[in-house]
Amino acid sequence: MRDSVAATISLVYLARLREAFGAASERIEAPPEVNTVGALRAWLARRGGAWAVELAPSRAVRIAVNHDVASPDTPIHSGDEVAIFPPVTGG
């Protein structure tokens, strides 16, 4: 857990989220209080627009931290790669 230091996190957006957000990836400086996957999702949703729509609590999205599927309480740290993507179904 971080005390008062911002974390540099690499975000990767996949599938429809890439189009909705207008980017495949970005690097962000997350404030100290954004230290879990759930807090990151809520913080990004506060950007408004497509962010608020796609990351609303009622929307199904998956999040992986360093290639491992994460839950809302999964911690995030500086240097982590966080991928955000819609759930995938097979046929």
Tab-separated table of N, CA and C in Angstrom:
chain	number	residue	atom	x	y	z
A	1	MET	N	0.841	-1.177	0.000
A	1	MET	CA	0.000	0.000	0.000
A	1	MET	C	0.885	1.239	0.000
A	2	ARG	N	0.459	2.262	-0.737
A	2	ARG	CA	1.231	3.495	-0.840
A	2	ARG	C	0.738	4.496	0.183
A	3	ASP	N	1.646	5.292	0.711
A	3	ASP	CA	1.249	6.325	1.667
A	3	ASP	C	0.824	7.588	0.943
A	4	SER	N	1.767	8.337	0.391
A	4	SER	CA	1.402	9.599	-0.246
A	4	SER	C	2.115	9.779	-1.575
A	5	VAL	N	2.452	8.683	-2.223
A	5	VAL	CA	3.188	8.743	-3.482
A	5	VAL	C	2.286	8.294	-4.618
A	6	ALA	N	2.268	9.066	-5.697
A	6	ALA	CA	1.504	8.674	-6.875
A	6	ALA	C	2.172	7.462	-7.517
A	7	ALA	N	1.384	6.628	-8.147
A	7	ALA	CA	1.897	5.432	-8.820
A	7	ALA	C	1.768	5.611	-10.323
A	8	THR	N	2.821	5.272	-11.044
A	8	THR	CA	2.760	5.264	-12.501
A	8	THR	C	2.297	3.885	-12.928
A	9	ILE	N	1.169	3.844	-13.614
A	9	ILE	CA	0.537	2.592	-14.018
A	9	ILE	C	0.327	2.622	-15.528
A	10	SER	N	0.603	1.509	-16.181
A	10	SER	CA	0.337	1.365	-17.614
A	10	SER	C	-1.044	0.746	-17.777
A	11	LEU	N	-1.915	1.439	-18.485
A	11	LEU	CA	-3.258	0.937	-18.752
A	11	LEU	C	-3.332	0.449	-20.190
A	12	VAL	N	-3.991	-0.676	-20.396
A	12	VAL	CA	-4.201	-1.250	-21.720
A	12	VAL	C	-5.703	-1.462	-21.876
A	13	TYR	N	-6.248	-0.974	-22.998
A	13	TYR	CA	-7.682	-1.114	-23.264
A	13	TYR	C	-7.857	-2.063	-24.448
A	14	LEU	N	-8.725	-3.048	-24.290
A	14	LEU	CA	-8.910	-4.060	-25.315
A	14	LEU	C	-10.337	-4.054	-25.847
A	15	ALA	N	-10.488	-4.588	-27.059
A	15	ALA	CA	-11.774	-4.786	-27.723
A	15	ALA	C	-12.549	-3.462	-27.822
A	16	ARG	N	-13.825	-3.478	-27.491
A	16	ARG	CA	-14.655	-2.278	-27.683
A	16	ARG	C	-14.182	-1.098	-26.842
A	17	LEU	N	-13.492	-1.372	-25.736
A	17	LEU	CA	-13.045	-0.277	-24.877
A	17	LEU	C	-11.972	0.564	-25.562
A	18	ARG	N	-11.171	-0.064	-26.420
A	18	ARG	CA	-10.170	0.684	-27.176
A	18	ARG	C	-10.853	1.759	-28.028
A	19	GLU	N	-11.932	1.380	-28.688
A	19	GLU	CA	-12.658	2.349	-29.517
A	19	GLU	C	-13.397	3.374	-28.652
A	20	ALA	N	-14.030	2.919	-27.602
A	20	ALA	CA	-14.801	3.822	-26.742
A	20	ALA	C	-13.914	4.889	-26.108
A	21	PHE	N	-12.707	4.507	-25.693
A	21	PHE	CA	-11.813	5.451	-25.017
A	21	PHE	C	-10.885	6.178	-25.981
A	22	GLY	N	-10.860	5.744	-27.241
A	22	GLY	CA	-10.038	6.410	-28.234
A	22	GLY	C	-8.542	6.169	-28.072
A	23	ALA	N	-8.167	5.088	-27.409
A	23	ALA	CA	-6.753	4.772	-27.216
A	23	ALA	C	-6.604	3.291	-26.895
A	24	ALA	N	-5.472	2.728	-27.277
A	24	ALA	CA	-5.186	1.341	-26.944
A	24	ALA	C	-4.493	1.237	-25.595
A	25	SER	N	-3.830	2.317	-25.193
A	25	SER	CA	-3.109	2.293	-23.922
A	25	SER	C	-2.758	3.709	-23.498
A	26	GLU	N	-2.352	3.834	-22.250
A	26	GLU	CA	-1.853	5.104	-21.714
A	26	GLU	C	-1.123	4.828	-20.413
A	27	ARG	N	-0.277	5.751	-20.034
A	27	ARG	CA	0.388	5.701	-18.730
A	27	ARG	C	-0.224	6.807	-17.886
A	28	ILE	N	-0.555	6.476	-16.665
A	28	ILE	CA	-1.179	7.454	-15.778
A	28	ILE	C	-0.403	7.558	-14.478
A	29	GLU	N	-0.583	8.676	-13.818
A	29	GLU	CA	-0.105	8.863	-12.450
A	29	GLU	C	-1.351	8.779	-11.568
A	30	ALA	N	-1.514	7.677	-10.881
A	30	ALA	CA	-2.677	7.480	-10.017
A	30	ALA	C	-2.383	8.052	-8.637
A	31	PRO	N	-3.322	8.795	-8.062
A	31	PRO	CA	-3.107	9.331	-6.717
A	31	PRO	C	-3.022	8.219	-5.677
A	32	PRO	N	-2.462	8.509	-4.528
A	32	PRO	CA	-2.246	7.470	-3.495
A	32	PRO	C	-3.495	6.688	-3.111
A	33	GLU	N	-4.661	7.334	-3.117
A	33	GLU	CA	-5.880	6.636	-2.709
A	33	GLU	C	-6.347	5.612	-3.746
A	34	VAL	N	-5.792	5.647	-4.945
A	34	VAL	CA	-6.132	4.675	-5.984
A	34	VAL	C	-5.128	3.528	-5.868
A	35	ASN	N	-5.399	2.630	-4.933
A	35	ASN	CA	-4.439	1.561	-4.628
A	35	ASN	C	-5.018	0.151	-4.797
A	36	THR	N	-6.245	0.069	-5.347
A	36	THR	CA	-6.843	-1.226	-5.669
A	36	THR	C	-7.500	-1.121	-7.042
A	37	VAL	N	-7.810	-2.264	-7.615
A	37	VAL	CA	-8.482	-2.301	-8.907
A	37	VAL	C	-9.832	-1.580	-8.836
A	38	GLY	N	-10.584	-1.801	-7.777
A	38	GLY	CA	-11.884	-1.135	-7.635
A	38	GLY	C	-11.753	0.367	-7.554
A	39	ALA	N	-10.762	0.840	-6.808
A	39	ALA	CA	-10.545	2.286	-6.704
A	39	ALA	C	-10.100	2.865	-8.040
A	40	LEU	N	-9.292	2.122	-8.794
A	40	LEU	CA	-8.859	2.586	-10.120
A	40	LEU	C	-10.044	2.692	-11.062
A	41	ARG	N	-10.900	1.686	-11.069
A	41	ARG	CA	-12.081	1.712	-11.936
A	41	ARG	C	-12.959	2.925	-11.615
A	42	ALA	N	-13.223	3.160	-10.350
A	42	ALA	CA	-14.055	4.299	-9.949
A	42	ALA	C	-13.393	5.617	-10.326
A	43	TRP	N	-12.092	5.718	-10.127
A	43	TRP	CA	-11.345	6.941	-10.443
A	43	TRP	C	-11.392	7.220	-11.943
A	44	LEU	N	-11.199	6.181	-12.765
A	44	LEU	CA	-11.274	6.361	-14.221
A	44	LEU	C	-12.691	6.727	-14.658
A	45	ALA	N	-13.709	6.149	-14.042
A	45	ALA	CA	-15.098	6.454	-14.397
A	45	ALA	C	-15.418	7.922	-14.155
A	46	ARG	N	-14.753	8.528	-13.172
A	46	ARG	CA	-15.001	9.942	-12.889
A	46	ARG	C	-14.484	10.866	-13.983
A	47	ARG	N	-13.794	10.327	-14.980
A	47	ARG	CA	-13.396	11.135	-16.140
A	47	ARG	C	-14.634	11.584	-16.916
A	48	GLY	N	-15.732	10.860	-16.764
A	48	GLY	CA	-16.981	11.209	-17.429
A	48	GLY	C	-17.067	10.623	-18.828
A	49	GLY	N	-18.113	10.995	-19.549
A	49	GLY	CA	-18.309	10.542	-20.926
A	49	GLY	C	-18.290	9.036	-21.057
A	50	ALA	N	-17.537	8.551	-22.062
A	50	ALA	CA	-17.441	7.103	-22.319
A	50	ALA	C	-16.879	6.363	-21.119
A	51	TRP	N	-16.010	7.014	-20.359
A	51	TRP	CA	-15.421	6.394	-19.171
A	51	TRP	C	-16.514	6.071	-18.156
A	52	ALA	N	-17.386	7.028	-17.912
A	52	ALA	CA	-18.463	6.824	-16.947
A	52	ALA	C	-19.418	5.740	-17.414
A	53	VAL	N	-19.688	5.700	-18.712
A	53	VAL	CA	-20.613	4.705	-19.256
A	53	VAL	C	-19.990	3.306	-19.195
A	54	GLU	N	-18.803	3.160	-19.743
A	54	GLU	CA	-18.184	1.832	-19.861
A	54	GLU	C	-17.711	1.259	-18.526
A	55	LEU	N	-17.363	2.118	-17.576
A	55	LEU	CA	-16.849	1.642	-16.290
A	55	LEU	C	-17.850	1.776	-15.154
A	56	ALA	N	-19.110	2.049	-15.498
A	56	ALA	CA	-20.161	2.107	-14.486
A	56	ALA	C	-20.237	0.772	-13.753
A	57	PRO	N	-20.592	0.796	-12.477
A	57	PRO	CA	-20.672	-0.460	-11.705
A	57	PRO	C	-21.574	-1.516	-12.344
A	58	SER	N	-22.573	-1.088	-13.094
A	58	SER	CA	-23.499	-2.044	-13.703
A	58	SER	C	-22.950	-2.678	-14.980
A	59	ARG	N	-21.854	-2.149	-15.514
A	59	ARG	CA	-21.274	-2.685	-16.754
A	59	ARG	C	-20.291	-3.811	-16.455
A	60	ALA	N	-20.375	-4.858	-17.239
A	60	ALA	CA	-19.463	-5.992	-17.071
A	60	ALA	C	-18.142	-5.691	-17.770
A	61	VAL	N	-17.089	-5.588	-17.006
A	61	VAL	CA	-15.742	-5.489	-17.546
A	61	VAL	C	-14.843	-6.377	-16.706
A	62	ARG	N	-13.779	-6.833	-17.319
A	62	ARG	CA	-12.775	-7.623	-16.619
A	62	ARG	C	-11.529	-6.764	-16.505
A	63	ILE	N	-10.769	-6.993	-15.473
A	63	ILE	CA	-9.533	-6.250	-15.273
A	63	ILE	C	-8.453	-7.251	-14.873
A	64	ALA	N	-7.293	-7.104	-15.491
A	64	ALA	CA	-6.155	-7.955	-15.162
A	64	ALA	C	-4.993	-7.066	-14.734
A	65	VAL	N	-4.282	-7.496	-13.721
A	65	VAL	CA	-3.084	-6.798	-13.253
A	65	VAL	C	-1.901	-7.703	-13.547
A	66	ASN	N	-0.994	-7.194	-14.357
A	66	ASN	CA	0.189	-7.964	-14.753
A	66	ASN	C	-0.192	-9.348	-15.287
A	67	HIS	N	-1.237	-9.371	-16.132
A	67	HIS	CA	-1.708	-10.564	-16.838
A	67	HIS	C	-2.472	-11.558	-15.963
A	68	ASP	N	-2.783	-11.192	-14.738
A	68	ASP	CA	-3.594	-12.047	-13.869
A	68	ASP	C	-4.946	-11.381	-13.647
A	69	VAL	N	-6.031	-12.127	-13.888
A	69	VAL	CA	-7.369	-11.568	-13.679
A	69	VAL	C	-7.490	-11.122	-12.220
A	70	ALA	N	-8.038	-9.927	-12.053
A	70	ALA	CA	-8.079	-9.297	-10.734
A	70	ALA	C	-9.505	-9.128	-10.239
A	71	SER	N	-9.626	-8.961	-8.939
A	71	SER	CA	-10.906	-8.636	-8.312
A	71	SER	C	-10.825	-7.176	-7.857
A	72	PRO	N	-11.943	-6.582	-7.456
A	72	PRO	CA	-11.917	-5.182	-7.041
A	72	PRO	C	-10.933	-4.877	-5.911
A	73	ASP	N	-10.652	-5.844	-5.062
A	73	ASP	CA	-9.751	-5.574	-3.944
A	73	ASP	C	-8.285	-5.926	-4.230
A	74	THR	N	-7.979	-6.315	-5.476
A	74	THR	CA	-6.593	-6.589	-5.854
A	74	THR	C	-5.783	-5.299	-5.774
A	75	PRO	N	-4.660	-5.313	-5.070
A	75	PRO	CA	-3.845	-4.097	-4.974
A	75	PRO	C	-3.141	-3.778	-6.293
A	76	ILE	N	-2.912	-2.499	-6.527
A	76	ILE	CA	-2.116	-2.063	-7.665
A	76	ILE	C	-0.956	-1.225	-7.144
A	77	HIS	N	0.163	-1.337	-7.849
A	77	HIS	CA	1.394	-0.675	-7.437
A	77	HIS	C	2.028	0.033	-8.624
A	78	SER	N	2.898	0.962	-8.334
A	78	SER	CA	3.636	1.641	-9.380
A	78	SER	C	4.368	0.601	-10.224
A	79	GLY	N	4.296	0.776	-11.545
A	79	GLY	CA	4.939	-0.145	-12.465
A	79	GLY	C	4.041	-1.251	-12.971
A	80	ASP	N	2.850	-1.408	-12.384
A	80	ASP	CA	1.932	-2.457	-12.819
A	80	ASP	C	1.354	-2.137	-14.193
A	81	GLU	N	1.002	-3.204	-14.927
A	81	GLU	CA	0.233	-3.080	-16.149
A	81	GLU	C	-1.184	-3.550	-15.834
A	82	VAL	N	-2.153	-2.703	-16.121
A	82	VAL	CA	-3.562	-3.026	-15.850
A	82	VAL	C	-4.298	-3.037	-17.180
A	83	ALA	N	-4.859	-4.181	-17.529
A	83	ALA	CA	-5.643	-4.323	-18.750
A	83	ALA	C	-7.121	-4.315	-18.398
A	84	ILE	N	-7.890	-3.571	-19.169
A	84	ILE	CA	-9.335	-3.479	-18.952
A	84	ILE	C	-10.006	-3.941	-20.243
A	85	PHE	N	-10.926	-4.900	-20.112
A	85	PHE	CA	-11.519	-5.484	-21.312
A	85	PHE	C	-12.911	-6.020	-21.005
A	86	PRO	N	-13.760	-6.124	-22.037
A	86	PRO	CA	-15.082	-6.698	-21.821
A	86	PRO	C	-14.967	-8.196	-21.634
A	87	PRO	N	-15.931	-8.810	-20.949
A	87	PRO	CA	-15.904	-10.267	-20.801
A	87	PRO	C	-15.986	-10.925	-22.177
A	88	VAL	N	-15.348	-12.042	-22.333
A	88	VAL	CA	-15.304	-12.745	-23.596
A	88	VAL	C	-16.098	-14.039	-23.456
A	89	THR	N	-16.907	-14.325	-24.469
A	89	THR	CA	-17.638	-15.587	-24.451
A	89	THR	C	-17.198	-16.401	-25.659
A	90	GLY	N	-17.244	-17.672	-25.513
A	90	GLY	CA	-16.859	-18.561	-26.629
A	90	GLY	C	-18.081	-19.135	-27.306
A	91	GLY	N	-17.863	-19.699	-28.454
A	91	GLY	CA	-18.994	-20.261	-29.180
A	91	GLY	C	-18.714	-21.633	-29.684
